[in-house]
Amino acid sequence: MQVLVDADACPGVVKEILFRAARRVEVCVTLVANQYLRTPPSPFIKAVQVPAGFDVADARIVEMAGPGDLVITADIPLAAAALDKQAHVLDPRGNWFTRENIQERLTMRDVMDQLRSAGVETGGPSSYSQQDGRAFAGQLDRFLARHARRPGAA
């Protein structure tokens, strides 16, 4: 099991939570972005830089993802593609994308895109809060407790 992160728009606090978790449970965390990312020295943390371009990082994450992996993203089409690869998908606010909710989220995204195209002000997501960070950390910890191989275990 590995953790793949859509890192271009991932909040810094989420990256820090993931770095701590990688060292604690010895799980591989890979940040994928189209820009250089500085990561702490650790055999469990790496960054993959992809060329700039529309959905290039997303395509690389989907290519790397497999059954049982964890993908961290707020990108709904990426979440749908990762679910198709039987990966688990968590957004940076601690919300799970699932087979049960992904179609509704894709539909809502399309409706909002159509409204914006028609000139309707739809606003954006609220700013990232400490509560969002705590929710993410809690969901990540619960997931890793169930799915990560324990350090030192065979």
mmCIF file of C-alpha atoms in Angstrom:
data_model
loop_
_atom_site.group_PDB
_atom_site.id
_atom_site.type_symbol
_atom_site.label_atom_id
_atom_site.label_comp_id
_atom_site.label_asym_id
_atom_site.label_seq_id
_atom_site.Cartn_x
_atom_site.Cartn_y
_atom_site.Cartn_z
ATOM 1 C CA MET A 1 0.000 0.000 0.000
ATOM 2 C CA GLN A 2 1.255 3.446 -0.925
ATOM 3 C CA VAL A 3 -0.055 6.986 -0.548
ATOM 4 C CA LEU A 4 -0.150 9.115 -3.719
ATOM 5 C CA VAL A 5 -0.682 12.846 -3.352
ATOM 6 C CA ASP A 6 -2.028 15.288 -5.936
ATOM 7 C CA ALA A 7 0.462 17.814 -4.619
ATOM 8 C CA ASP A 8 0.024 20.861 -6.876
ATOM 9 C CA ALA A 9 -2.854 22.271 -4.820
ATOM 10 C CA CYS A 10 -2.422 20.246 -1.634
ATOM 11 C CA PRO A 11 -2.275 22.435 1.494
ATOM 12 C CA GLY A 12 1.103 22.520 3.217
ATOM 13 C CA VAL A 13 -0.398 21.342 6.507
ATOM 14 C CA VAL A 14 -1.672 18.189 4.776
ATOM 15 C CA LYS A 15 1.785 17.486 3.373
ATOM 16 C CA GLU A 16 3.274 17.860 6.873
ATOM 17 C CA ILE A 17 0.685 15.451 8.305
ATOM 18 C CA LEU A 18 1.536 12.960 5.538
ATOM 19 C CA PHE A 19 5.291 13.321 6.145
ATOM 20 C CA ARG A 20 4.839 12.547 9.860
ATOM 21 C CA ALA A 21 2.592 9.582 9.065
ATOM 22 C CA ALA A 22 5.065 8.200 6.506
ATOM 23 C CA ARG A 23 7.834 8.109 9.087
ATOM 24 C CA ARG A 24 5.574 6.827 11.881
ATOM 25 C CA VAL A 25 4.059 3.852 10.033
ATOM 26 C CA GLU A 26 6.759 3.481 7.376
ATOM 27 C CA VAL A 27 4.411 3.857 4.431
ATOM 28 C CA CYS A 28 5.587 5.236 1.092
ATOM 29 C CA VAL A 29 4.174 8.716 0.399
ATOM 30 C CA THR A 30 4.696 10.041 -3.123
ATOM 31 C CA LEU A 31 3.921 13.658 -4.000
ATOM 32 C CA VAL A 32 3.128 14.181 -7.689
ATOM 33 C CA ALA A 33 3.248 17.714 -9.097
ATOM 34 C CA ASN A 34 4.279 19.677 -12.170
ATOM 35 C CA GLN A 35 6.668 21.764 -10.091
ATOM 36 C CA TYR A 36 9.670 20.995 -7.916
ATOM 37 C CA LEU A 37 8.677 20.009 -4.381
ATOM 38 C CA ARG A 38 11.021 19.988 -1.434
ATOM 39 C CA THR A 39 10.542 16.922 0.772
ATOM 40 C CA PRO A 40 12.189 15.957 4.039
ATOM 41 C CA PRO A 41 14.892 13.302 3.854
ATOM 42 C CA SER A 42 13.221 9.930 4.380
ATOM 43 C CA PRO A 43 13.216 6.592 2.592
ATOM 44 C CA PHE A 44 9.397 6.741 2.818
ATOM 45 C CA ILE A 45 8.850 10.135 1.145
ATOM 46 C CA LYS A 46 9.488 11.072 -2.461
ATOM 47 C CA ALA A 47 8.396 13.627 -5.003
ATOM 48 C CA VAL A 48 7.707 13.013 -8.672
ATOM 49 C CA GLN A 49 7.819 16.042 -10.958
ATOM 50 C CA VAL A 50 5.842 15.718 -14.184
ATOM 51 C CA PRO A 51 5.869 18.088 -17.169
ATOM 52 C CA ALA A 52 3.474 21.034 -17.077
ATOM 53 C CA GLY A 53 0.202 20.428 -18.848
ATOM 54 C CA PHE A 54 -3.482 19.816 -18.334
ATOM 55 C CA ASP A 55 -4.033 16.756 -16.102
ATOM 56 C CA VAL A 56 -0.464 15.442 -16.543
ATOM 57 C CA ALA A 57 -0.036 14.962 -12.783
ATOM 58 C CA ASP A 58 -3.478 13.358 -12.547
ATOM 59 C CA ALA A 59 -2.638 10.905 -15.321
ATOM 60 C CA ARG A 60 0.604 9.959 -13.573
ATOM 61 C CA ILE A 61 -1.208 9.348 -10.284
ATOM 62 C CA VAL A 62 -3.758 7.107 -12.015
ATOM 63 C CA GLU A 63 -0.912 5.254 -13.738
ATOM 64 C CA MET A 64 0.823 4.675 -10.382
ATOM 65 C CA ALA A 65 -2.298 3.798 -8.354
ATOM 66 C CA GLY A 66 -3.341 0.260 -7.638
ATOM 67 C CA PRO A 67 -5.883 -1.622 -5.554
ATOM 68 C CA GLY A 68 -5.678 -0.677 -1.889
ATOM 69 C CA ASP A 69 -3.515 2.419 -2.399
ATOM 70 C CA LEU A 70 -4.578 5.756 -0.909
ATOM 71 C CA VAL A 71 -4.876 8.797 -3.170
ATOM 72 C CA ILE A 72 -5.074 12.276 -1.621
ATOM 73 C CA THR A 73 -6.850 14.771 -3.897
ATOM 74 C CA ALA A 74 -9.652 17.300 -4.084
ATOM 75 C CA ASP A 75 -9.897 16.744 -7.859
ATOM 76 C CA ILE A 76 -13.174 14.922 -8.502
ATOM 77 C CA PRO A 77 -12.344 13.435 -11.939
ATOM 78 C CA LEU A 78 -9.014 12.193 -10.538
ATOM 79 C CA ALA A 79 -10.869 10.695 -7.585
ATOM 80 C CA ALA A 80 -13.224 8.864 -9.972
ATOM 81 C CA ALA A 81 -10.296 7.478 -11.981
ATOM 82 C CA ALA A 82 -8.497 6.350 -8.804
ATOM 83 C CA LEU A 83 -11.653 4.633 -7.570
ATOM 84 C CA ASP A 84 -11.800 2.821 -10.927
ATOM 85 C CA LYS A 85 -8.318 1.483 -10.079
ATOM 86 C CA GLN A 86 -9.736 0.253 -6.714
ATOM 87 C CA ALA A 87 -7.753 2.806 -4.723
ATOM 88 C CA HIS A 88 -9.131 4.616 -1.674
ATOM 89 C CA VAL A 89 -9.519 8.384 -2.117
ATOM 90 C CA LEU A 90 -9.446 11.022 0.628
ATOM 91 C CA ASP A 91 -9.652 14.767 0.095
ATOM 92 C CA PRO A 92 -7.487 17.208 2.092
ATOM 93 C CA ARG A 93 -10.492 18.173 4.241
ATOM 94 C CA GLY A 94 -10.960 14.617 5.493
ATOM 95 C CA ASN A 95 -13.848 13.595 3.211
ATOM 96 C CA TRP A 96 -13.871 10.243 1.451
ATOM 97 C CA PHE A 97 -14.685 9.792 -2.202
ATOM 98 C CA THR A 98 -16.477 6.466 -2.607
ATOM 99 C CA ARG A 99 -18.218 4.427 -5.271
ATOM 100 C CA GLU A 100 -21.473 5.523 -3.593
ATOM 101 C CA ASN A 101 -20.850 9.288 -3.783
ATOM 102 C CA ILE A 102 -18.583 9.859 -6.772
ATOM 103 C CA GLN A 103 -21.287 10.132 -9.436
ATOM 104 C CA GLU A 104 -23.175 12.753 -7.417
ATOM 105 C CA ARG A 105 -19.975 14.749 -6.958
ATOM 106 C CA LEU A 106 -19.128 14.550 -10.670
ATOM 107 C CA THR A 107 -22.650 15.714 -11.550
ATOM 108 C CA MET A 108 -22.492 18.624 -9.087
ATOM 109 C CA ARG A 109 -19.080 19.626 -10.466
ATOM 110 C CA ASP A 110 -20.500 19.672 -14.008
ATOM 111 C CA VAL A 111 -23.516 21.749 -12.913
ATOM 112 C CA MET A 112 -21.251 24.283 -11.199
ATOM 113 C CA ASP A 113 -19.025 24.456 -14.318
ATOM 114 C CA GLN A 114 -22.102 25.161 -16.460
ATOM 115 C CA LEU A 115 -23.261 27.899 -14.087
ATOM 116 C CA ARG A 116 -19.826 29.549 -14.123
ATOM 117 C CA SER A 117 -19.757 29.316 -17.944
ATOM 118 C CA ALA A 118 -23.094 31.131 -17.976
ATOM 119 C CA GLY A 119 -21.618 33.941 -15.870
ATOM 120 C CA VAL A 120 -23.162 32.971 -12.533
ATOM 121 C CA GLU A 121 -20.965 33.734 -9.510
ATOM 122 C CA THR A 122 -20.809 30.437 -7.643
ATOM 123 C CA GLY A 123 -18.080 31.327 -5.161
ATOM 124 C CA GLY A 124 -15.366 28.884 -4.281
ATOM 125 C CA PRO A 125 -14.584 26.555 -1.446
ATOM 126 C CA SER A 126 -14.126 28.018 2.003
ATOM 127 C CA SER A 127 -10.547 28.643 3.080
ATOM 128 C CA TYR A 128 -8.721 25.696 4.593
ATOM 129 C CA SER A 129 -9.162 25.679 8.377
ATOM 130 C CA GLN A 130 -7.553 24.029 11.391
ATOM 131 C CA GLN A 131 -10.720 21.933 11.681
ATOM 132 C CA ASP A 132 -10.147 20.692 8.112
ATOM 133 C CA GLY A 133 -6.590 19.697 9.044
ATOM 134 C CA ARG A 134 -7.786 17.850 12.147
ATOM 135 C CA ALA A 135 -10.487 16.044 10.149
ATOM 136 C CA PHE A 136 -7.912 14.989 7.545
ATOM 137 C CA ALA A 137 -5.426 13.803 10.180
ATOM 138 C CA GLY A 138 -8.117 11.775 11.957
ATOM 139 C CA GLN A 139 -9.306 10.060 8.779
ATOM 140 C CA LEU A 140 -5.723 9.362 7.693
ATOM 141 C CA ASP A 141 -4.814 7.873 11.084
ATOM 142 C CA ARG A 142 -7.876 5.595 11.055
ATOM 143 C CA PHE A 143 -7.116 4.472 7.504
ATOM 144 C CA LEU A 144 -3.454 3.748 8.244
ATOM 145 C CA ALA A 145 -4.365 1.854 11.421
ATOM 146 C CA ARG A 146 -6.491 -0.499 9.286
ATOM 147 C CA HIS A 147 -4.398 -0.730 6.123
ATOM 148 C CA ALA A 148 -0.708 0.052 6.694
ATOM 149 C CA ARG A 149 1.794 -2.671 7.459
ATOM 150 C CA ARG A 150 3.158 -2.133 10.935
ATOM 151 C CA PRO A 151 6.854 -1.155 11.226
ATOM 152 C CA GLY A 152 8.946 -4.223 11.928
ATOM 153 C CA ALA A 153 6.130 -6.629 10.917
ATOM 154 C CA ALA A 154 6.917 -9.374 8.450
#
